[in-house]
CSV table of C-alpha atoms in Angstrom, one decimal:
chain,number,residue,atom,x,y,z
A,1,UNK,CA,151.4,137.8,66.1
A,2,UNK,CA,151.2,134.1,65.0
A,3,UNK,CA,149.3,131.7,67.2
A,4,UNK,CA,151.4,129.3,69.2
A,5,UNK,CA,149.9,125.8,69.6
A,6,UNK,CA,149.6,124.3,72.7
A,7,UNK,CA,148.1,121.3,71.8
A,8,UNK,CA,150.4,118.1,72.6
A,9,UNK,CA,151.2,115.4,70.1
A,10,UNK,CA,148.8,112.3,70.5
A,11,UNK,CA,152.1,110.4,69.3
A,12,UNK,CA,154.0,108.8,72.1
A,13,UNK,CA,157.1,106.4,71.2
A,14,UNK,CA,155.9,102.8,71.7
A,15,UNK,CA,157.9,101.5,74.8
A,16,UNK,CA,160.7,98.9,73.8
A,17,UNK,CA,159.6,95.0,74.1
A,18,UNK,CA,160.4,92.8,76.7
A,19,UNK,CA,159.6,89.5,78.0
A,20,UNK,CA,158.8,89.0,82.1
A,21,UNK,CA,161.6,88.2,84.0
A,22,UNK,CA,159.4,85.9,86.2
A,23,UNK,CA,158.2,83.2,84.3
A,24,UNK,CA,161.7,82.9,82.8
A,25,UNK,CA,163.2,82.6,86.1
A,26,UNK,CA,160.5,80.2,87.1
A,27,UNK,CA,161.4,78.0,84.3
A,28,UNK,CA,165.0,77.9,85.2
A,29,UNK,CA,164.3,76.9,88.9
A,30,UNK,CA,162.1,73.7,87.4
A,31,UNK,CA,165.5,72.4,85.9
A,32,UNK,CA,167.0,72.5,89.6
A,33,UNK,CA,167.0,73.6,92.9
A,34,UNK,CA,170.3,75.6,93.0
A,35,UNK,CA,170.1,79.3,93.5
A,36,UNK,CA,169.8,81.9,90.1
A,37,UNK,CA,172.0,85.0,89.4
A,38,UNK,CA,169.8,88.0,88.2
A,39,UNK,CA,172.3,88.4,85.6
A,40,UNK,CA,171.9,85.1,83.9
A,41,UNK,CA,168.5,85.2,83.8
A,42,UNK,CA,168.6,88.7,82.1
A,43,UNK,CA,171.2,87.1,80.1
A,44,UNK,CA,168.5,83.9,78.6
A,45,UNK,CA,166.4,86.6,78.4
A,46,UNK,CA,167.9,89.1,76.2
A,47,UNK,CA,168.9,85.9,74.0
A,48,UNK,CA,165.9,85.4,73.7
A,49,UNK,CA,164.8,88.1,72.6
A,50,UNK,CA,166.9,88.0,70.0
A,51,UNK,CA,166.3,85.0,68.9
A,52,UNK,CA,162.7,85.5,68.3
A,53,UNK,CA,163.8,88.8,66.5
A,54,UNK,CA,165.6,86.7,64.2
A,55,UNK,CA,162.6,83.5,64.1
A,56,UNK,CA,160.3,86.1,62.9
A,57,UNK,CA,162.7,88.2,60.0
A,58,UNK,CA,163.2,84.4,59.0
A,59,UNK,CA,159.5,83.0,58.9
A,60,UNK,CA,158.4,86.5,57.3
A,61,UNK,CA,161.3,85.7,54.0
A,62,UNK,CA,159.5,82.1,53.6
A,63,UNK,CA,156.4,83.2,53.6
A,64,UNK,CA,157.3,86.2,51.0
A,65,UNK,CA,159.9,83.0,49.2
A,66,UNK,CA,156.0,81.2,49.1
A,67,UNK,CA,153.6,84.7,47.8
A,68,UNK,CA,152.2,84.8,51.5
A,69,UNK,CA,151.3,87.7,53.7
A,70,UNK,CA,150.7,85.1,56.2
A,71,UNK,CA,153.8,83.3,58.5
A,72,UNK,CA,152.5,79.8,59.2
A,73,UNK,CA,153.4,76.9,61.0
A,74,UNK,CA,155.6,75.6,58.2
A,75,UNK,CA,157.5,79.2,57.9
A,76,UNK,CA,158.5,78.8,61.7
A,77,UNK,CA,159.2,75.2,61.7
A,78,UNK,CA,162.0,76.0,58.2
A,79,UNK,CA,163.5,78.9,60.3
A,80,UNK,CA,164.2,76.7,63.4
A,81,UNK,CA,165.2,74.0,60.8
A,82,UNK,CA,167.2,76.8,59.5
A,83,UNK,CA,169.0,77.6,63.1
A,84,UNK,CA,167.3,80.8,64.2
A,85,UNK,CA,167.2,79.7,68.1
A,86,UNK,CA,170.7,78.1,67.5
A,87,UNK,CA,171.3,74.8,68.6
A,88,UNK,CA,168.9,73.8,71.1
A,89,UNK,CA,170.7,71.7,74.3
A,90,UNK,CA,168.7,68.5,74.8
A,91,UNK,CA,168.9,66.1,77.8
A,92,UNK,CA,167.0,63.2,78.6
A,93,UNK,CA,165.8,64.9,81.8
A,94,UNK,CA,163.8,67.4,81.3
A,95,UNK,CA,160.4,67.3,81.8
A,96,UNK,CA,158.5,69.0,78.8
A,97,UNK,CA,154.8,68.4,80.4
A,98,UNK,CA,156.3,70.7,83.2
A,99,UNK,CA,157.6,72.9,80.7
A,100,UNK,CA,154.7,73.6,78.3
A,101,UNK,CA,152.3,73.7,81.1
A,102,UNK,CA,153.2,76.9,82.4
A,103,UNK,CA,156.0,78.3,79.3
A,104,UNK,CA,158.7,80.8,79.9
A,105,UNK,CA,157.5,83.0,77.1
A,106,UNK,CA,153.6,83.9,76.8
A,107,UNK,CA,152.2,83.9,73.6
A,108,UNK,CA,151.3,88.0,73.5
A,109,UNK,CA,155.0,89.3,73.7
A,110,UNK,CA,156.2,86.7,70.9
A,111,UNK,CA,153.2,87.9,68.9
A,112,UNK,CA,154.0,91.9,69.8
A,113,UNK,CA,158.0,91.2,68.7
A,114,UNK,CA,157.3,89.5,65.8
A,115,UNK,CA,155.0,92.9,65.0
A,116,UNK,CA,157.8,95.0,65.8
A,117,UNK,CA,159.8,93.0,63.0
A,118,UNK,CA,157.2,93.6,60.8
A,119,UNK,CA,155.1,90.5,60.7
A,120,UNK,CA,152.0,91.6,59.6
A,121,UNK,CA,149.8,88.3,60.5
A,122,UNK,CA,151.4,85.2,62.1
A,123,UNK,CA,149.7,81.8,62.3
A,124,UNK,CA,148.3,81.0,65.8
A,125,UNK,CA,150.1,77.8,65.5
A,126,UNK,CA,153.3,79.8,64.2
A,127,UNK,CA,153.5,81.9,67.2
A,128,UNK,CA,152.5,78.5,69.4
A,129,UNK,CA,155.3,76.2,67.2
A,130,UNK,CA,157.7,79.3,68.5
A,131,UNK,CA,156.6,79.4,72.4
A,132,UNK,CA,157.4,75.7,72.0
A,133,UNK,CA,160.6,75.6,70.7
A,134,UNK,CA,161.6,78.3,73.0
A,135,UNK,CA,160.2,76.8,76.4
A,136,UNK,CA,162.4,73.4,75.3
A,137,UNK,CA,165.4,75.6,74.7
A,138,UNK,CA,165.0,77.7,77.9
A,139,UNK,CA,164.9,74.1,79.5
A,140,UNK,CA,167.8,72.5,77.9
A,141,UNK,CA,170.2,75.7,78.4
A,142,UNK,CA,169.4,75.9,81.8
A,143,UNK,CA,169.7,71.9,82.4
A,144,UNK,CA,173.1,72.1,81.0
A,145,UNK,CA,174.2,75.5,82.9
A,146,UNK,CA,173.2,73.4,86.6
A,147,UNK,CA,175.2,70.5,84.8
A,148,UNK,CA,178.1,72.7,84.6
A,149,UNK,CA,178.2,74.5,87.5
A,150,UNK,CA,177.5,71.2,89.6
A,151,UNK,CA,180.5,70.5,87.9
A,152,UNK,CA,182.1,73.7,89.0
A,153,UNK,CA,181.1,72.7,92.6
A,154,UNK,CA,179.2,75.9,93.0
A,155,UNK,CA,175.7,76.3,94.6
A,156,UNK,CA,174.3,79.9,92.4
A,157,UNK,CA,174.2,79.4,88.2
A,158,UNK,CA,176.0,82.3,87.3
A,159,UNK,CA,176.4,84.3,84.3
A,160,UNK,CA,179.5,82.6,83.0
A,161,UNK,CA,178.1,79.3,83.1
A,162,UNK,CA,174.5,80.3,80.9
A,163,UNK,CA,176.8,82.6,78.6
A,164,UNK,CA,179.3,79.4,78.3
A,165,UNK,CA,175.8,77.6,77.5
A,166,UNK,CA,174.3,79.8,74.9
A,167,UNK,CA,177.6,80.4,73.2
A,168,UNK,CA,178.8,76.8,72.9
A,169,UNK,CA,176.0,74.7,72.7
């Protein structure tokens, strides 16, 4: 009879990256003092997500474009020239020393998605240069989407208004 193992695979499926919800939220409520919907911060979130999925398959061709293994500074800064967060909403208003004191996206998940797009070694400036630009883009969406829904004469941001935002802006 043939042996039967019982010993149980050491591999386990890597769970799917994500960012916090809170300090995302947290960002949004230094923009204004109206009430959040769940929904559009999940919204900014997944968006974001996606736009660092997109920053790092972008840095990773200029840095092959260049003979480098290594995404720098330079490699971010040409894929954000090149529109990987989109356009980024910019007011007057917003207070960036707020902002980058306390960002919306920590360094270690930028730095574990750009892994999972197969960035092999990133800059620490790269992946800072990204928190960066994505702390003054959660700022400026958000500014916009209280903009509008002042407009709207409503007291919660909403969905509608932060998908309006990151769609047409």
């Amino acid at each position: 009879m043939p042996k039967v193992s019982t010993k149980v695979s050491s591999k386990v499926k890597p769970e799917p990256i994500s960012l916090a919800t809170a300090p995302i939220y947290h960002a949004i409520k230094l923009q204004g003092d109206m009430m959040v919907s769940e929904d559009a911060v999940n919204l900014l979130k997944n968006r974001l997500l996606a736009d660092i999925s997109k920053c790092s398959v972008m840095s990773q061709k200029f840095a092959k474009h260049s003979n480098r293994k290594l995404v720098t500074a330079e490699d971010v800064q040409l894929a954000i020239a090149n529109k990987c967060l989109g356009t980024i909403p910019t007011t007057a208003s917003i207070d960036a020393t707020k902002i980058f004191a306390d960002p919306p996206v920590k360094f270690a998940p930028i730095r574990n998605i750009m892994k999972s797009m197969n960035v092999e070694r990133a800059e620490k400036d790269a992946v800072k240069l990204m928190q960066q630009n994505l702390a003054l883009k959660v700022a400026g969406v958000t500014k916009t989407a209280f903009e509008i829904t002042q407009i709207a004469n409503r007291s919660k941001l909403q969905e509608k208004e932060m998908r309006f935002v990151l769609d047409n802006f």
